[in-house]
PDB file of C-alpha atoms and ligand atoms in Angstrom:
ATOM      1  CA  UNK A   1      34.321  70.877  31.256  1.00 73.00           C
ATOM      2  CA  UNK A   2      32.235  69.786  34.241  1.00 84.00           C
ATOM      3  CA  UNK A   3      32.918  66.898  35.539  1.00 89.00           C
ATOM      4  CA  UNK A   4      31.127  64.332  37.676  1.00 89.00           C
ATOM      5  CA  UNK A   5      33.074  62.838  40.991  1.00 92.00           C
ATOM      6  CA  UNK A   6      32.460  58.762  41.308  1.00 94.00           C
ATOM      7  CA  UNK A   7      33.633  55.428  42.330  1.00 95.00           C
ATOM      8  CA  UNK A   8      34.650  52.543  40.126  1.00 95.00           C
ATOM      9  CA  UNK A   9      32.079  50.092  41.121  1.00 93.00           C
ATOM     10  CA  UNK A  10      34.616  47.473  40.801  1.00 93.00           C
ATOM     11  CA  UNK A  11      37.951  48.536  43.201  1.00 95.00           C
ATOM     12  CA  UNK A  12      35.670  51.814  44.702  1.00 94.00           C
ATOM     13  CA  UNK A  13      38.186  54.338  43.260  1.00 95.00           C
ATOM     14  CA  UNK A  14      37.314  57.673  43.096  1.00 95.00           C
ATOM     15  CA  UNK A  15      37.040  58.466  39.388  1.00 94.00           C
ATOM     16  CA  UNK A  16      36.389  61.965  37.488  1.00 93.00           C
ATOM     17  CA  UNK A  17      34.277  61.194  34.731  1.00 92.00           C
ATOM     18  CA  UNK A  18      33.353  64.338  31.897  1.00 91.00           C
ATOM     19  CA  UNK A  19      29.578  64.999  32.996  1.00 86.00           C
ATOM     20  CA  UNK A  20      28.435  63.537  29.323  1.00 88.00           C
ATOM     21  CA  UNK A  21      30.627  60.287  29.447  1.00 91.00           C
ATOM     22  CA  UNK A  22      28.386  57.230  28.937  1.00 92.00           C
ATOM     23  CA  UNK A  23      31.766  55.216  29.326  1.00 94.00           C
ATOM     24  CA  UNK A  24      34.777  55.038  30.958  1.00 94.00           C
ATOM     25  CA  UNK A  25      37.392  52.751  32.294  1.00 95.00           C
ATOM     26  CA  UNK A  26      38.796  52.658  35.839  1.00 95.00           C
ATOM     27  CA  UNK A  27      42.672  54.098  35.744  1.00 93.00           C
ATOM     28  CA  UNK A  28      43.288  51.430  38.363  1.00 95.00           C
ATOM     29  CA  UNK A  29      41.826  48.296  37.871  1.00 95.00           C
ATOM     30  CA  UNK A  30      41.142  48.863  34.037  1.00 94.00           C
ATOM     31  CA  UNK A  31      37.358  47.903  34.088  1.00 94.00           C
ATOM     32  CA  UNK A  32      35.281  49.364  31.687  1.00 95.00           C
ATOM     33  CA  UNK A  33      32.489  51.373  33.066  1.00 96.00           C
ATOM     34  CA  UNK A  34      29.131  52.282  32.029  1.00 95.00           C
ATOM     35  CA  UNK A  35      28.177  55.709  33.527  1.00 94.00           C
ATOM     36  CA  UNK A  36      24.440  55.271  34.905  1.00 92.00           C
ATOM     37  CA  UNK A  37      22.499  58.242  35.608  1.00 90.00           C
ATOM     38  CA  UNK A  38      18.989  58.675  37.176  1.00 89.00           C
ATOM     39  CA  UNK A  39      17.279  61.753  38.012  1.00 87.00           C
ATOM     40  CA  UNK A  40      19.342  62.397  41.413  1.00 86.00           C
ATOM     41  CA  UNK A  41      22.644  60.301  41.013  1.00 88.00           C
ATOM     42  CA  UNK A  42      25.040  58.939  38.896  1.00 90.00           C
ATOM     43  CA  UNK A  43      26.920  55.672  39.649  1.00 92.00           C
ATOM     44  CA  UNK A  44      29.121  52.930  37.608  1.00 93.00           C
ATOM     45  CA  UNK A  45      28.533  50.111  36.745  1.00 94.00           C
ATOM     46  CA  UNK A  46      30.941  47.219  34.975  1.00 94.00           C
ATOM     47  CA  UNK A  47      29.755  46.654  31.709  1.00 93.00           C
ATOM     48  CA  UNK A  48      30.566  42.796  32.095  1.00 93.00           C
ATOM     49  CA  UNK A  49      27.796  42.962  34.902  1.00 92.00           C
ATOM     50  CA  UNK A  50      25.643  44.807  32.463  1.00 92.00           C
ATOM     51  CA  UNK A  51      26.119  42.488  29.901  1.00 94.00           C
ATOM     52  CA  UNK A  52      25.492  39.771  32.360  1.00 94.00           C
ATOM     53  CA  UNK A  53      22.316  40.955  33.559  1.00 94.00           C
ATOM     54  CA  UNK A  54      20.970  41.672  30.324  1.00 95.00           C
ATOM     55  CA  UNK A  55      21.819  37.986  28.958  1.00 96.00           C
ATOM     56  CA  UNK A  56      20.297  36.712  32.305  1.00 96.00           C
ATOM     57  CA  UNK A  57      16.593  38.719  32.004  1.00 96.00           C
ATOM     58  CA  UNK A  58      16.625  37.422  28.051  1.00 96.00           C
ATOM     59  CA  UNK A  59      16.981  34.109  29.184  1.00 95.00           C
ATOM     60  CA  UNK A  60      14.477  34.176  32.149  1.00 96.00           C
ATOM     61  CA  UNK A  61      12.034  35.248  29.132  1.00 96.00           C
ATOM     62  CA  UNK A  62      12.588  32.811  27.054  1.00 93.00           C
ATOM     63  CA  UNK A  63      11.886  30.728  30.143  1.00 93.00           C
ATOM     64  CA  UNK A  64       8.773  32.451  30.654  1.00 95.00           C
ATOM     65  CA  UNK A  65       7.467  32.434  27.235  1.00 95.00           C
ATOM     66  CA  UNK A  66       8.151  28.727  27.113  1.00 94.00           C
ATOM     67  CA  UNK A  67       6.481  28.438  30.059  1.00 94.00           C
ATOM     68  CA  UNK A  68       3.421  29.625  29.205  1.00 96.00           C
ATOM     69  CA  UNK A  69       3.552  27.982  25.552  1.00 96.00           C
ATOM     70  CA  UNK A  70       3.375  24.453  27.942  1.00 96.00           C
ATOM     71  CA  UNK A  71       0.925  26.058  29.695  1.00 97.00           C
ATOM     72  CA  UNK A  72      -1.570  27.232  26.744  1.00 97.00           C
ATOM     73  CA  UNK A  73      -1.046  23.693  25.094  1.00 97.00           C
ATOM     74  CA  UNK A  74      -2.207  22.027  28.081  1.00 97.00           C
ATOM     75  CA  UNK A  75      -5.117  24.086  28.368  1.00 97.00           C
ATOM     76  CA  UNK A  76      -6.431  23.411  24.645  1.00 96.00           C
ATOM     77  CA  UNK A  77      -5.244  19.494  25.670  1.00 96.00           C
ATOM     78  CA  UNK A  78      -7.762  19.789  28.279  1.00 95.00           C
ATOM     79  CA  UNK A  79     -10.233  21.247  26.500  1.00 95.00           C
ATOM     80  CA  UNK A  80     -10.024  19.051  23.600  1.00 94.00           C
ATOM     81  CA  UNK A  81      -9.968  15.563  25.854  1.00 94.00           C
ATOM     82  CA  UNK A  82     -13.224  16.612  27.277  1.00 93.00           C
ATOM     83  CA  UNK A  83     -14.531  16.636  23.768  1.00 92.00           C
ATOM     84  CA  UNK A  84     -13.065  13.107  23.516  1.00 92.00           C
ATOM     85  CA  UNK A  85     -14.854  11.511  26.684  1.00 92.00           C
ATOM     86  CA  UNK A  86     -17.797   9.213  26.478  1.00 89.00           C
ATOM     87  CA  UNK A  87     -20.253   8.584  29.199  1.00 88.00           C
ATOM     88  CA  UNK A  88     -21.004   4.877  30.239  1.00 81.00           C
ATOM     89  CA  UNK A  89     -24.226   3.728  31.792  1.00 82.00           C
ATOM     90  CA  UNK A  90     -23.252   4.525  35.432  1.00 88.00           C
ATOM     91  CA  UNK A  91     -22.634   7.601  34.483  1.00 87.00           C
ATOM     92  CA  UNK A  92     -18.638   7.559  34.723  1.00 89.00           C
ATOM     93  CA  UNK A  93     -16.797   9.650  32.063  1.00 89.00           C
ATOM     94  CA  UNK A  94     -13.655   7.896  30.104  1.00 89.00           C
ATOM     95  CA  UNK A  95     -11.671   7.937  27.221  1.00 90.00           C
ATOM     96  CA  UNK A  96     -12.471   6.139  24.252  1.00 90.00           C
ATOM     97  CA  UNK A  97     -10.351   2.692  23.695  1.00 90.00           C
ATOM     98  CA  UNK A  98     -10.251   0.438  21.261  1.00 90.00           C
ATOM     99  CA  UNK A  99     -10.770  -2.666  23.977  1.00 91.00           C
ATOM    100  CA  UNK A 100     -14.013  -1.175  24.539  1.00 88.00           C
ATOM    101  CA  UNK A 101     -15.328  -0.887  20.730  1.00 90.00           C
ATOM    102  CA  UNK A 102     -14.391  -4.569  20.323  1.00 91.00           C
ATOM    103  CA  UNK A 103     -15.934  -5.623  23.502  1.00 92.00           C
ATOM    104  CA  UNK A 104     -18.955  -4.258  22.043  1.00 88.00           C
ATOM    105  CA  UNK A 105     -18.482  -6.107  18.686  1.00 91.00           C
ATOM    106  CA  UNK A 106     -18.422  -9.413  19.976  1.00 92.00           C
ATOM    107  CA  UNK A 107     -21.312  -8.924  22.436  1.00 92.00           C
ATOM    108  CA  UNK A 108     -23.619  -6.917  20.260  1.00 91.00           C
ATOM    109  CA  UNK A 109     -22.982 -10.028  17.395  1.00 91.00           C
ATOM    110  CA  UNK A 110     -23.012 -12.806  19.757  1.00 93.00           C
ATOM    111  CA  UNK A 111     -26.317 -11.644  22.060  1.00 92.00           C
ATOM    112  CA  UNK A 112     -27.937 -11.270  17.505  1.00 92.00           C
ATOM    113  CA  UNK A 113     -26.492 -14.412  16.532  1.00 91.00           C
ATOM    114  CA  UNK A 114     -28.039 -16.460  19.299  1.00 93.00           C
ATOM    115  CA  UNK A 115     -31.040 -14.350  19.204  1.00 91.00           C
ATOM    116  CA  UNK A 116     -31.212 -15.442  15.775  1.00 90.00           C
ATOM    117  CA  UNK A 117     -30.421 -19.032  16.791  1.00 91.00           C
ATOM    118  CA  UNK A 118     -32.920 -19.241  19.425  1.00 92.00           C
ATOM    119  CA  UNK A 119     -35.849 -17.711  17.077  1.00 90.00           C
ATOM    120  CA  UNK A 120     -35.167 -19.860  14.229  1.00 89.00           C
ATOM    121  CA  UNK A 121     -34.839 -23.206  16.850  1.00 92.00           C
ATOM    122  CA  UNK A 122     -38.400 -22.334  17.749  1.00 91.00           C
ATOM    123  CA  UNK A 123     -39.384 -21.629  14.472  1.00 86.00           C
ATOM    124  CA  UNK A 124     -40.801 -18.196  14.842  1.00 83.00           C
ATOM    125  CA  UNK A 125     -41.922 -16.462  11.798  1.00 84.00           C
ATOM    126  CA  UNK A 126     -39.276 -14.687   9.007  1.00 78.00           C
ATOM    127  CA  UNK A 127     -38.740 -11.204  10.891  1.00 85.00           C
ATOM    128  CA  UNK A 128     -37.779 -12.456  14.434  1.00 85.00           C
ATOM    129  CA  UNK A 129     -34.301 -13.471  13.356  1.00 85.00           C
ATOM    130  CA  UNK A 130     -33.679 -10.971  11.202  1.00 87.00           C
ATOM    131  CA  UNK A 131     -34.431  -8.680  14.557  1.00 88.00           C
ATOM    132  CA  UNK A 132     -31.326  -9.949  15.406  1.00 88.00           C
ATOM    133  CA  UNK A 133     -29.207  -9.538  12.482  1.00 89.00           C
ATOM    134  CA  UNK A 134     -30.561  -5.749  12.975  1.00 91.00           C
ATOM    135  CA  UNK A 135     -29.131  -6.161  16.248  1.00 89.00           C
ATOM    136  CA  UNK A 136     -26.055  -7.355  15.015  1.00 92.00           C
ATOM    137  CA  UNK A 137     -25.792  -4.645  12.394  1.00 93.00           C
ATOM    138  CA  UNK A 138     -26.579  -1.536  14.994  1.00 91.00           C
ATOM    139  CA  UNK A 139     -23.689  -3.682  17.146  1.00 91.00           C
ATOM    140  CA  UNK A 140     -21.279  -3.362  14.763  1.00 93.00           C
ATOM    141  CA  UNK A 141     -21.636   0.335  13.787  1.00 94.00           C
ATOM    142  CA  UNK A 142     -21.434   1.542  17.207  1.00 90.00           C
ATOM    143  CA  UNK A 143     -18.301  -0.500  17.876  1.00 93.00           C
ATOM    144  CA  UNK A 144     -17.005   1.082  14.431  1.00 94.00           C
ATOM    145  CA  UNK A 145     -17.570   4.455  15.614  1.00 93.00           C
ATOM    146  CA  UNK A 146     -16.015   3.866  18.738  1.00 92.00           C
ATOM    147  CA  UNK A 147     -13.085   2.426  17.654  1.00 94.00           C
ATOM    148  CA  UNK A 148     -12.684   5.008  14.941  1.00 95.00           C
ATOM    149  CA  UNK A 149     -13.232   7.419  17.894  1.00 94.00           C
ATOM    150  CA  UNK A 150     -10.306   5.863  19.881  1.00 94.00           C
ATOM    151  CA  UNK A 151      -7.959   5.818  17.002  1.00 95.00           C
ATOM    152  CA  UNK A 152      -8.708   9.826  16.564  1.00 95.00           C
ATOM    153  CA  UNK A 153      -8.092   9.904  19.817  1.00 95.00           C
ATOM    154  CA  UNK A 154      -5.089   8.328  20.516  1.00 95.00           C
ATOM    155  CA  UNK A 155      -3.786  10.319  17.059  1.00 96.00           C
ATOM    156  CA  UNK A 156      -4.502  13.405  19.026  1.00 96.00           C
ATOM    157  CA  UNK A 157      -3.094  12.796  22.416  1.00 96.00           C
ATOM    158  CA  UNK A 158       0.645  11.733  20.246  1.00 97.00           C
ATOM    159  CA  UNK A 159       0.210  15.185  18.853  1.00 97.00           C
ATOM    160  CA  UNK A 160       0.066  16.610  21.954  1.00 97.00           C
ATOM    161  CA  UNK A 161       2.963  14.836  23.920  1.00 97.00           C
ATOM    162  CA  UNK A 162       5.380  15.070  20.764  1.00 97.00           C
ATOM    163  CA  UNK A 163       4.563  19.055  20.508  1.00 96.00           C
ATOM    164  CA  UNK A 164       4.800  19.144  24.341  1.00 96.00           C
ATOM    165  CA  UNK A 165       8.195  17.678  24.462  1.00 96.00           C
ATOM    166  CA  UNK A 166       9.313  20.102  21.466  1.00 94.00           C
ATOM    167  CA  UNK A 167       8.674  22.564  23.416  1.00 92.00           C
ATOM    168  CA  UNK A 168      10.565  21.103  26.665  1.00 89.00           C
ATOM    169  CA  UNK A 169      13.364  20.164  24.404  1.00 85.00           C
TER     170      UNK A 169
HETATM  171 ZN1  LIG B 201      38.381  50.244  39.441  1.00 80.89          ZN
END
């Protein structure tokens, strides 16, 4: 039987291992050995170590893959926030909010009420008033929109953070 001429990788005693041996334990330390060949050498290695640095790569993936799980749902996040943002007059982009929509309520049905006030005071004919109830009404949808806007909104950024900390967790 041919046999191979190493070192325990553990105390550095020299070992005789059968040349097919996958395994083998030290006689004087007792480790158990894995026999590693390449295409030049053969060396030993503790199987502990192996065991060890096998449990240690799994769990760096798991890191990774978790990683880039965070990473992919930030990205649609992103993505989907920008679908979320409304542009105001000066041109600034924001998020819609409820404060906003019922800002827009009461000043949309105040400026129609005293629209309507004012015509009717001067007594201008039927259809100027109800230019402001239109007023009102056009008011009222827009802040309606909005606000259901903001609620889908803020429904969609809980989503995110509560999946985003499952993740984490
Ligand atoms: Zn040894």
């Amino acid at each position: 039987m041919k046999l191979l001429a190493l070192n325990c990788n553990q105390c550095g005693a020299p070992l005789e291992v059968p040349a097919k041996a996958k395994f083998v334990t030290c006689n004087f330390c007792s480790t158990q050995l894995s026999v590693q060949r390449t295409d030049k050498v053969a060396y030993t290695e503790a199987i502990e170590e192996i065991q060890e640095r096998t449990r240690q790569m799994s769990e760096d993936l798991k890191h990774l893959k978790k990683q880039s799980a965070v990473e992919d749902l930030d990205r649609s996040w992103r993505r989907r926030r920008e679908q979320f943002m409304i542009r105001s007059q000066q041109g600034e982009l924001s998020v819609p909010r409820k404060g906003m929509a019922i800002g827009i309520g009461a000043f949309t049905t105040l400026a129609g009420l005293l629209w309507m006030g004012f015509a009717m005071s001067i007594g201008a004919p039927g259809f100027f008033p109800l230019f402001g109830l239109l007023f009102v009404g056009a008011g009222l949808f827009n802040a309606m929109r909005l606000s259901a806007k903001a609620d889908d909104f803020h429904r969609s950024h809980r989503a995110y953070l509560s999946k985003r900390h499952d993740l984490l967790s």
